[in-house]
PDB file of C-alpha atoms in Angstrom:
ATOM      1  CA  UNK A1359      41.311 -42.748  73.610  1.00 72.00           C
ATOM      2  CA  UNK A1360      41.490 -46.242  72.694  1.00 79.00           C
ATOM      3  CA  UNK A1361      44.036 -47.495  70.147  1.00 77.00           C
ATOM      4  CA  UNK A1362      43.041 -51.036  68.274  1.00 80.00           C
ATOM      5  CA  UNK A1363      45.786 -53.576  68.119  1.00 74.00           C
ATOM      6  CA  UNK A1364      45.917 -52.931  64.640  1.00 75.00           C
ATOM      7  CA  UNK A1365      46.259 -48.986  65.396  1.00 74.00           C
ATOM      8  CA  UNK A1366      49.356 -49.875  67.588  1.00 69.00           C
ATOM      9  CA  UNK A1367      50.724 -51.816  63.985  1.00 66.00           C
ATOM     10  CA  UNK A1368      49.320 -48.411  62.229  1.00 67.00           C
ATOM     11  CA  UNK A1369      51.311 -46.033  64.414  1.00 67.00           C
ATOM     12  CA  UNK A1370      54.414 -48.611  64.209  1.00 56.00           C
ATOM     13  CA  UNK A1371      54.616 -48.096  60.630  1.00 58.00           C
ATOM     14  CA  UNK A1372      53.626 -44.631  60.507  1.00 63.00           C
ATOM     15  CA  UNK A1373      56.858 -44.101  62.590  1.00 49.00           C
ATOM     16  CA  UNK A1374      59.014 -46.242  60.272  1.00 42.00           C
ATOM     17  CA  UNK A1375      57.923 -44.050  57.557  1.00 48.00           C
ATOM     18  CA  UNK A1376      56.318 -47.211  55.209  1.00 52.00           C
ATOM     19  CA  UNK A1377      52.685 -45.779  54.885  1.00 61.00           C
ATOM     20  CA  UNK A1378      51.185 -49.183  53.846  1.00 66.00           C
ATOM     21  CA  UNK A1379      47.947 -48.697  55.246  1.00 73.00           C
ATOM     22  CA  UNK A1380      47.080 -45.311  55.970  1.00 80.00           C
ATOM     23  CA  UNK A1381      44.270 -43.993  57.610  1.00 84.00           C
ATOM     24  CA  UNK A1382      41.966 -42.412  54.729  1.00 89.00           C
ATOM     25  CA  UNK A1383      38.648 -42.473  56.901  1.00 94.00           C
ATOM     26  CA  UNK A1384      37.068 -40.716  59.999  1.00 96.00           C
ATOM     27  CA  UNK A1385      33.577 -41.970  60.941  1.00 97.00           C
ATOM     28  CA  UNK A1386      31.136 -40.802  63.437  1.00 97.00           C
ATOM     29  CA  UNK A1387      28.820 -42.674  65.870  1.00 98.00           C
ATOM     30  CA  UNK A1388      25.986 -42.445  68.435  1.00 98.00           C
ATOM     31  CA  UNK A1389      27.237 -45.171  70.876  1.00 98.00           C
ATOM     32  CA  UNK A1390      30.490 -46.627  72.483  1.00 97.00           C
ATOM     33  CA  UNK A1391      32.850 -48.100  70.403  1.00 97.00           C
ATOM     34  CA  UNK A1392      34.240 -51.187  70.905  1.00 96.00           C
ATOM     35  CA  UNK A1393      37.935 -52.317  70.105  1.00 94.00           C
ATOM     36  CA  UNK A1394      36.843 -53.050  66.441  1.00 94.00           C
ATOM     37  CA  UNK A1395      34.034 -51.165  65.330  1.00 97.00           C
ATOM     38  CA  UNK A1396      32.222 -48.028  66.390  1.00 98.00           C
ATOM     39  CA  UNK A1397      29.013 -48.992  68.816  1.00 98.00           C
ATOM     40  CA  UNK A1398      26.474 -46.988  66.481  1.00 98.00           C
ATOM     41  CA  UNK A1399      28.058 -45.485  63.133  1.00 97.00           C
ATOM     42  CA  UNK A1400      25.796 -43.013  61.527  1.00 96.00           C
ATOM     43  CA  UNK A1401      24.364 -44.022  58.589  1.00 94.00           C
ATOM     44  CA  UNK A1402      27.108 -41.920  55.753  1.00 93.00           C
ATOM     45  CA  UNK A1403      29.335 -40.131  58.100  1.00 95.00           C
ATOM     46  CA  UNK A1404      32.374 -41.635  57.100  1.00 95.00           C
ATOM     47  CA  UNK A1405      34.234 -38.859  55.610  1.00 96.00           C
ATOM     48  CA  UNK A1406      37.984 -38.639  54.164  1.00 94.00           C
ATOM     49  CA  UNK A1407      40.911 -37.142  56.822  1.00 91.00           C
ATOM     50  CA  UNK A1408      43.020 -33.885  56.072  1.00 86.00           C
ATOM     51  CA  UNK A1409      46.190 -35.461  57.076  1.00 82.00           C
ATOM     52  CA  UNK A1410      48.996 -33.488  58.048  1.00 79.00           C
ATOM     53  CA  UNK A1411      52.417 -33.562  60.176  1.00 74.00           C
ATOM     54  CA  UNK A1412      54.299 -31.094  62.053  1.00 74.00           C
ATOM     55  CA  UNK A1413      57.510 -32.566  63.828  1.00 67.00           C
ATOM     56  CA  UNK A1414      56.372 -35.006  66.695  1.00 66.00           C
ATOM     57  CA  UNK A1415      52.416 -34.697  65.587  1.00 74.00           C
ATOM     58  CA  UNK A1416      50.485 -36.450  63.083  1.00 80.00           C
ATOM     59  CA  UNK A1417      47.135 -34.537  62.318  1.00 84.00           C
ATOM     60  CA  UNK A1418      43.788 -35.893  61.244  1.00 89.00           C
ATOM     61  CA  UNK A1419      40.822 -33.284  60.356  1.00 93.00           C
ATOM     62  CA  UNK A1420      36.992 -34.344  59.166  1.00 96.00           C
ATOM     63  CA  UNK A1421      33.731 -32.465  59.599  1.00 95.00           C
ATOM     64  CA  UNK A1422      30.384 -33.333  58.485  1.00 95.00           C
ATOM     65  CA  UNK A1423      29.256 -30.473  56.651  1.00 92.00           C
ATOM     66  CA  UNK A1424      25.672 -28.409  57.179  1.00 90.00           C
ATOM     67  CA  UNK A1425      25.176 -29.844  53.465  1.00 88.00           C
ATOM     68  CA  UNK A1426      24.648 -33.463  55.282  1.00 85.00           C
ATOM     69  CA  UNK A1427      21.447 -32.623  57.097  1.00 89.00           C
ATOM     70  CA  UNK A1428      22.888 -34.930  59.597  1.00 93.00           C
ATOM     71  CA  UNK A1429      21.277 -34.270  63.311  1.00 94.00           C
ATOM     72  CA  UNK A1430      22.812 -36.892  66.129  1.00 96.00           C
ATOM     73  CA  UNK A1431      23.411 -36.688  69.563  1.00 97.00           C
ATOM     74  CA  UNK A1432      27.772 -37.790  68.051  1.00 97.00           C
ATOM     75  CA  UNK A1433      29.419 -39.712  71.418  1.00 98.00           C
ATOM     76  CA  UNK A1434      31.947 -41.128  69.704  1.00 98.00           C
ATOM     77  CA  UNK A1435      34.282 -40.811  66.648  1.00 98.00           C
ATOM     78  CA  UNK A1436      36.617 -43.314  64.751  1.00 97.00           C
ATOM     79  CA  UNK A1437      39.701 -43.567  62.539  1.00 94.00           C
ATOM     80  CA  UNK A1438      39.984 -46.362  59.777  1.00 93.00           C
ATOM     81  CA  UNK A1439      42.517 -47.076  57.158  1.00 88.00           C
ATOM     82  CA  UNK A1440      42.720 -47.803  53.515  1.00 86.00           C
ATOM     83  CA  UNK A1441      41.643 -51.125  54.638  1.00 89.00           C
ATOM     84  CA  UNK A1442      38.570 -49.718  56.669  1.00 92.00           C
ATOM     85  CA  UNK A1443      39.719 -51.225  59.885  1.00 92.00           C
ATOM     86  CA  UNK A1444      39.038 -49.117  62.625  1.00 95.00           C
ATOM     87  CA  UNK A1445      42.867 -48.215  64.258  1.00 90.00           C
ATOM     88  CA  UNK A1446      41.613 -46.076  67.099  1.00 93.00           C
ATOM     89  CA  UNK A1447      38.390 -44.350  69.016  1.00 96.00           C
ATOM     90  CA  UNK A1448      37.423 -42.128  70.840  1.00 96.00           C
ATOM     91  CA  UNK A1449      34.160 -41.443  73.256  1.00 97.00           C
ATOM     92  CA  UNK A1450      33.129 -38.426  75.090  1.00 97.00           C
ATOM     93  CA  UNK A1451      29.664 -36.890  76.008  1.00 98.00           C
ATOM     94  CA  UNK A1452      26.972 -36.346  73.876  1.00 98.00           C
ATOM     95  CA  UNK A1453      27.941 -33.207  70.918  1.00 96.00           C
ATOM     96  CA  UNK A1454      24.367 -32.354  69.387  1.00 95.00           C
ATOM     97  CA  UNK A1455      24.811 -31.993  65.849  1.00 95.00           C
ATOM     98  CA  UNK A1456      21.557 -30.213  64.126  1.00 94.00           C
ATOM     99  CA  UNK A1457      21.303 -30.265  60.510  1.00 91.00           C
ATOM    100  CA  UNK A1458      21.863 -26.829  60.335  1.00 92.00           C
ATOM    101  CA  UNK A1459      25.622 -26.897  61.607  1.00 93.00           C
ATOM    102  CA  UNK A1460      29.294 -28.442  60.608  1.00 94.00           C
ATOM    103  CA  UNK A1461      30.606 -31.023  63.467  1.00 95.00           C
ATOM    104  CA  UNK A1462      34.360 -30.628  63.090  1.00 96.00           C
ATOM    105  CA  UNK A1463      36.884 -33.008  64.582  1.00 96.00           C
ATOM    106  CA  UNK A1464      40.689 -32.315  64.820  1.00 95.00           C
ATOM    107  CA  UNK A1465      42.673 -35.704  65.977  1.00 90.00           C
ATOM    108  CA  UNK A1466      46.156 -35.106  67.022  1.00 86.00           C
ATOM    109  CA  UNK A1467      48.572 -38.307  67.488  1.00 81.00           C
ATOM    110  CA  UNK A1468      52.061 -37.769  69.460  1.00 76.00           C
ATOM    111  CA  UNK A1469      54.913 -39.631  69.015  1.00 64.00           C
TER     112      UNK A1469
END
């Protein structure tokens, strides 16, 4: 995982408890993100986060629903805030998504 220089702020103030800019957005991509941007965002994947917290663990949830007809070979996924700046990344193989499936993506942060 690679966390943005403005993540690092992000995760500063999430632990100070000041929730200025929280992260509202996860987006999916075809490509390898950079420390800025995601490399190829699909085209309406940016969908809202299911935060939660549980002691040391912030939680982040998104899925692109079978309702999207979305089919992509997904190698990476990003977090953005209110602000849409990405704060962190993450690549991995290729996950084929076919229209006819959810894609669901659980991010875990530990502090």
């Amino acid at each position: 995982m690679t966390i943005a220089a403005l993540g690092k702020e992000w995760l500063a103030d999430q632990a100070a408890a000041r929730l200025q800019k929280p992260v509202t957005l996860m987006a999916f991509g075809t490509g390898t993100p950079s420390a800025t941007a995601l490399g190829s965002e699909i085209s309406g994947s940016r969908r809202t986060v299911t935060p939660s917290s549980s002691g040391a663990v912030s939680t982040y949830k998104a899925h692109l629903d079978v309702e999207d007809q979305i089919t992509a070979n997904i190698t990476e996924v990003g977090l953005f805030n209110n602000s849409n700046v990405m704060v962190a990344s993450q690549s991995f193989a290729a996950v084929v998504k076919t229209a006819n499936e959810p894609f669901y993506v659980t991010w875990n942060f530990i502090f």
